[in-house]
Amino acid sequence: MWPPARPSWWRGHALVAWVTRAASPGLPRPPHGRTLRAAGESWGLSRHYSSAERKEKVDMSRFPVENIRNFSIIAHVDHGKSTLADRLLELTGTIDKTKNNKQVLDKLQVERERGITVKAQTASLFYNHEGKQYLLNLIDTPGHVDFSYEVSRSLSACQGVLLVVDANEGIQAQTVANFFLAFEAQLSVIPVINKIDLKNADPERVEKQIEKVFDIPSDECIKISAKIGTNVESILQAVIERIPPPNAHRKNPLRALVFDSTFDQYRGVVANVALFDGVVSKGDKIVSAHTQKAYEVNEVGVLNPNEQPAHKLYAGQVGYLIAGMKDVTEAQIGDTLYLHKQPVEPLPGFKSAKPMVFAGMYPVDQSEYNNLKSAIEKLTLNDSSVTVHRDSSLALGAGWRLGFLGLLHMEVFNQRLEQEYNASVILTTPTVPYKAVLSSSKLIKEYREKEITIINPAEFPDKSKVSEYLEPVVLGTIITPDEYTGKIMMLCQARRAVQKNMVFIDQNRVMLKYLLPLNEIVVDFYDSLKSLSSGYASFDYEDAGYQTAELVKMDILLNGNIVEELITIVHKDKAHTIGKTICERLKDSLPRQLFEIAIQAAIGSKIIARETVKAYRKNVLAKCYGGDITRKMKLLKRQAEGKKKLRKVGNVEVPKDAFIKVLKAPSDK
Ligand code: GTP
């Protein structure tokens, strides 16, 4: 019976939405020299990709709605989504088949360096099936929980998904989460069991898991090896046969949903659009439903997977559109574009992402404020799940408080700022959004509400003014071989978690459900889980509201001066352990200086932990006496360069990466 009834352990995902992303025009091309190949000369595509030939336009009128299929590839991290996408691009002739095609759709430098997908990415494939030409819009999505907003947005552009499961690892936590995202969006699900070439592959066991957990008959599973290409063609046939075409109409007035955007320095905003109705072409006058501003369309096209201009885009198709939007604020993700004088009911758009972690971001040098502002604006256009509020601090100057979906998301955003915009920033300790119910009438008047959300630990209200504090909680799913269950339960207990459910998904795999305080998992829970299960356990979570908690604000001081980056809110029972650990880690990360440094953790005026960094006696330069001027100059130069990477807290010089090291080191000792 399809769709299956929801199992009792499932609590629904709240996220809704869709999408994909344009080939980032300003970014370096992937190292492998790939070429574009036409699926037949008749499509008007050039065989080899070059900027001149790219300008040859594709005729998209050849793809009526009934010949279009829009689908996403979803899976747990590393189960092979991007590798499968490579094979599908090759099979359809979208890219040449070469040994160098490795995760071709992972175009960002950060994706290639980390080997993970962080942005959903579209490619339009042309495929001949039983004498008919089809347009298959494929969206490769990220697998990590921190990027699930990309998945949920992608799904609203699709009528179906390929749910890829590793034949060796079986169903994992993100497989479950992603399946239910697709299920709730009422999409057709094609289960694909990948990596059947592996020595330990057990596709039959995985088939049974799929049947048990998702209620999908095992004969619907397609078994493949994306790496070697075994049986991949049958996926294309299944996409055509099992996924319905979009419900869109060419004759209706234009209704185009902006589902993603990038900013190009020369061309302005490049909007990724999905046409729910109508037709759009160069020269059309279009209006943004959000701003009511009108624009003239300069270029439309499809992602193939690079930009390929087209004469027109038609209902049901997915592509890009450039219309002279020069300001990043003009392109709103979720906006509806329509033809001037033919207004339409705007599409529902997307629910905004709910940040799980907040951190302050400041320029290393205040003179860089405007450049950093512009970089953040452009990057958030491409990553709409990041929220930005202006913020300022006495010690760090003017900056912002940014909301992320998790710590990996924060790291990736920071890395993208550095790599794509050459921006260098100071990040403060990430915090989860706590709440306080105020009792002080003066404060209630000031905030104009009784319950406030605290996203900046420096603004944590004193206990005397609060009737209760609340902390965010999540419902976590852990899937593990049963031999690790005991250790995992102990870890969860240490993280103040409450067990909600435990089911066997096959003879030796267990699925555990826990209610966990978000602050207990945000930094290193996943790492601890991985290390105590030898890498076998997987974890995913969803928002589950708030619970009362005894919270305190903890300061870290260097020679009596508060380190703004390290102010943190902690549970009362954990304050001492956390304070001690931070002091110890900071001691390890601080270089010795010419005087002694006292590192202290304090709650209010009470010191709860202390470490000392002894003074460094020798002066390196003192040795360079007399004629050794060159060496002295070199040392001075090196010192000056080093200082650029330092931040001063009082008289103490702190290397910029010291705080990151403090925050990232594992705490489950
Ligand atoms: P994320 O985007 O980070 O979630 O990963 P992904 O799901 O896109 O997985 P990816 O395609 O990056 O593959 C992960 C690893 O599995 C890579 O090392 C691939 O080479 C390998 N892999 C993918 N498919 C197969 C397969 O069929 N057989 C084998 N043996 N390895 C595979």
XYZ file of C-alpha atoms in Angstrom, residues 319-598:
280
model
C 16.363 27.006 -15.756
C 18.013 30.344 -15.108
C 16.952 33.893 -15.850
C 18.944 37.156 -15.899
C 16.949 40.372 -15.812
C 19.226 43.212 -14.739
C 18.684 42.859 -11.001
C 21.795 44.635 -9.775
C 21.132 44.510 -6.064
C 21.202 41.279 -4.074
C 18.156 42.362 -2.086
C 16.067 42.382 -5.278
C 16.224 38.612 -5.694
C 14.118 36.951 -3.036
C 14.162 33.200 -2.866
C 10.548 32.056 -2.999
C 9.501 35.112 -5.082
C 7.102 34.711 -8.015
C 7.878 36.393 -11.352
C 5.065 37.192 -13.775
C 4.615 39.079 -17.046
C 3.923 42.807 -16.867
C 0.174 43.470 -17.077
C -0.577 39.771 -16.520
C -0.491 39.517 -12.697
C -0.963 36.073 -11.139
C -1.574 34.717 -7.653
C 1.963 34.402 -6.173
C 3.189 30.876 -5.441
C 3.414 29.936 -1.749
C 7.234 30.262 -1.671
C 9.214 28.623 1.110
C 9.054 28.509 4.837
C 12.136 30.269 6.088
C 14.815 28.062 7.587
C 14.956 27.911 11.366
C 18.478 28.608 12.611
C 19.753 26.171 15.212
C 23.035 27.920 16.032
C 23.963 31.613 16.245
C 27.405 33.174 16.230
C 28.755 36.702 16.092
C 30.804 37.573 13.007
C 33.136 40.582 12.948
C 35.758 41.864 10.501
C 39.304 41.292 11.748
C 39.917 44.916 10.892
C 36.998 47.394 11.164
C 38.126 49.135 7.964
C 37.031 45.928 6.192
C 33.439 46.296 7.469
C 31.877 47.366 4.148
C 33.683 44.720 2.101
C 32.628 42.029 4.534
C 29.043 43.341 4.510
C 28.903 43.048 0.740
C 30.452 39.547 0.836
C 27.928 38.343 3.429
C 25.037 39.774 1.387
C 26.183 38.000 -1.766
C 26.824 34.717 -0.043
C 23.496 34.716 1.784
C 21.818 35.225 -1.582
C 23.250 31.832 -2.526
C 22.620 30.332 0.909
C 19.250 31.597 1.991
C 19.175 29.465 5.140
C 21.568 31.867 6.894
C 19.925 34.653 8.910
C 21.747 37.930 9.481
C 21.187 40.602 12.155
C 23.436 43.598 12.735
C 25.277 43.446 16.030
C 28.077 45.275 17.772
C 30.418 44.681 20.647
C 32.714 46.939 22.643
C 35.701 44.711 22.023
C 35.020 43.532 18.481
C 33.351 46.600 16.968
C 30.506 46.527 14.432
C 29.507 43.161 13.049
C 26.617 40.749 12.688
C 24.921 37.882 14.457
C 24.390 35.064 12.006
C 22.058 32.081 12.354
C 23.088 28.719 10.893
C 21.494 25.277 10.651
C 24.388 23.664 12.509
C 28.080 23.904 13.194
C 29.193 22.330 9.916
C 26.978 24.836 8.117
C 28.733 27.636 10.056
C 32.181 26.288 9.156
C 31.271 25.907 5.493
C 29.843 29.448 5.334
C 33.011 30.804 6.919
C 35.175 28.820 4.494
C 33.148 30.056 1.524
C 33.568 33.662 2.710
C 37.319 33.146 2.783
C 37.597 31.218 -0.478
C 35.039 32.964 -2.644
C 35.282 36.505 -1.229
C 38.755 36.610 0.343
C 37.174 37.759 3.612
C 38.736 37.174 7.006
C 36.473 37.196 10.063
C 36.343 36.755 13.835
C 33.663 34.274 14.907
C 32.290 34.126 18.444
C 31.284 30.971 20.353
C 28.213 29.524 18.688
C 25.115 29.475 20.847
C 21.694 27.921 20.466
C 18.657 30.226 20.713
C 17.677 30.189 24.402
C 14.567 31.854 25.772
C 13.855 33.686 29.001
C 10.463 34.401 30.550
C 10.932 37.827 32.108
C 9.669 38.756 35.565
C 11.045 42.302 35.694
C 8.389 44.752 34.520
C 11.130 47.182 33.533
C 12.654 44.610 31.165
C 9.248 43.565 29.806
C 8.635 47.212 28.962
C 12.050 47.493 27.339
C 11.641 44.377 25.193
C 7.872 44.896 24.731
C 7.328 41.180 25.423
C 7.442 38.759 28.313
C 9.274 35.921 26.583
C 12.477 36.845 24.749
C 14.847 34.805 22.592
C 18.525 35.172 23.378
C 20.811 34.712 20.401
C 23.700 36.685 21.876
C 25.074 35.315 25.177
C 26.280 38.816 26.097
C 22.594 39.806 26.365
C 21.624 36.980 28.721
C 19.304 38.544 31.350
C 20.205 38.134 35.016
C 18.359 35.454 37.011
C 16.848 38.071 39.313
C 14.870 39.445 36.349
C 13.679 36.114 34.973
C 11.014 33.655 36.114
C 12.381 30.798 33.977
C 14.893 30.035 31.256
C 14.076 27.707 28.334
C 16.419 25.742 26.085
C 15.681 24.328 22.608
C 15.326 20.554 22.297
C 15.465 18.251 19.277
C 14.180 14.800 18.505
C 17.233 12.819 17.475
C 17.284 9.620 15.429
C 20.248 7.302 15.860
C 20.703 4.166 13.767
C 23.398 1.776 14.934
C 24.529 -1.857 14.916
C 23.097 -3.207 18.209
C 26.531 -3.970 19.723
C 27.059 -0.221 20.281
C 23.655 0.444 21.847
C 24.952 0.377 25.466
C 27.723 2.898 24.833
C 25.395 5.152 22.870
C 22.824 5.100 25.649
C 25.526 6.193 28.101
C 26.576 9.026 25.797
C 22.959 10.181 25.476
C 22.487 10.057 29.225
C 25.599 12.183 29.731
C 24.054 14.667 27.312
C 20.840 14.961 29.370
C 18.820 13.084 26.761
C 15.503 11.288 27.319
C 14.876 8.082 25.366
C 11.623 8.072 23.410
C 11.764 4.897 21.372
C 13.872 1.939 20.295
C 13.073 -0.386 17.370
C 15.035 -3.033 15.508
C 15.072 -2.290 11.792
C 16.634 -5.693 11.109
C 18.209 -8.473 13.168
C 21.182 -6.426 14.308
C 20.396 -2.787 13.628
C 18.630 -0.545 16.098
C 16.893 2.768 15.611
C 16.844 4.912 18.762
C 14.819 8.089 19.277
C 15.952 10.595 21.887
C 14.799 13.993 23.051
C 18.048 15.962 23.390
C 18.866 19.521 24.449
C 20.180 21.169 21.287
C 23.207 22.671 23.049
C 24.356 19.174 24.006
C 24.630 18.024 20.398
C 25.632 21.103 18.525
C 29.389 20.980 18.915
C 30.676 17.444 19.109
C 27.886 14.930 19.691
C 28.177 13.523 16.199
C 31.957 13.101 16.492
C 31.584 11.312 19.832
C 28.871 9.062 18.430
C 31.023 8.190 15.432
C 34.106 7.444 17.509
C 32.375 5.204 20.042
C 30.585 3.229 17.301
C 33.710 2.889 15.106
C 31.968 5.102 12.567
C 28.873 2.881 12.221
C 26.195 4.919 13.997
C 24.402 7.714 12.184
C 22.464 10.671 13.565
C 19.835 13.098 12.393
C 17.549 15.463 14.288
C 14.550 17.695 13.996
C 13.270 20.623 16.006
C 11.130 19.626 19.020
C 10.406 22.928 20.796
C 11.667 24.146 24.183
C 12.014 22.863 27.748
C 12.723 24.566 31.067
C 16.405 24.591 31.988
C 18.666 25.977 34.684
C 21.015 28.141 32.665
C 23.883 30.412 33.612
C 26.136 32.784 31.685
C 29.814 31.898 31.839
C 32.625 34.358 31.088
C 36.185 33.450 30.193
C 38.796 35.970 31.322
C 42.388 36.544 30.279
C 44.251 38.459 32.976
C 40.914 39.753 34.215
C 39.571 40.855 30.804
C 36.473 39.149 29.414
C 37.003 37.386 26.081
C 33.897 38.414 24.141
C 34.230 35.547 21.663
C 33.985 32.984 24.439
C 31.006 34.217 26.490
C 28.697 31.252 26.642
C 25.444 30.072 28.173
C 25.640 26.676 29.850
C 23.511 24.373 31.943
C 24.175 24.980 35.650
C 25.206 21.359 36.303
C 27.782 21.469 33.502
C 29.280 24.888 34.158
C 32.245 23.648 36.178
C 33.265 20.884 33.740
C 32.836 23.088 30.678
C 34.655 26.020 32.313
C 37.564 23.785 33.304
C 37.802 22.236 29.837
C 37.757 25.630 28.078
C 40.502 26.965 30.393
C 42.651 23.868 29.746
C 42.180 24.065 25.991
C 42.887 27.767 25.932
C 46.073 27.159 27.882
C 47.157 24.701 25.160
C 46.329 27.160 22.359
C 47.907 30.329 23.779
C 51.563 30.982 23.024
C 53.685 32.022 25.985
C 54.174 35.769 26.295
C 56.525 37.993 28.241
C 54.236 37.940 31.292
C 52.116 35.339 33.052
C 48.554 34.874 31.756
C 45.707 33.911 34.091
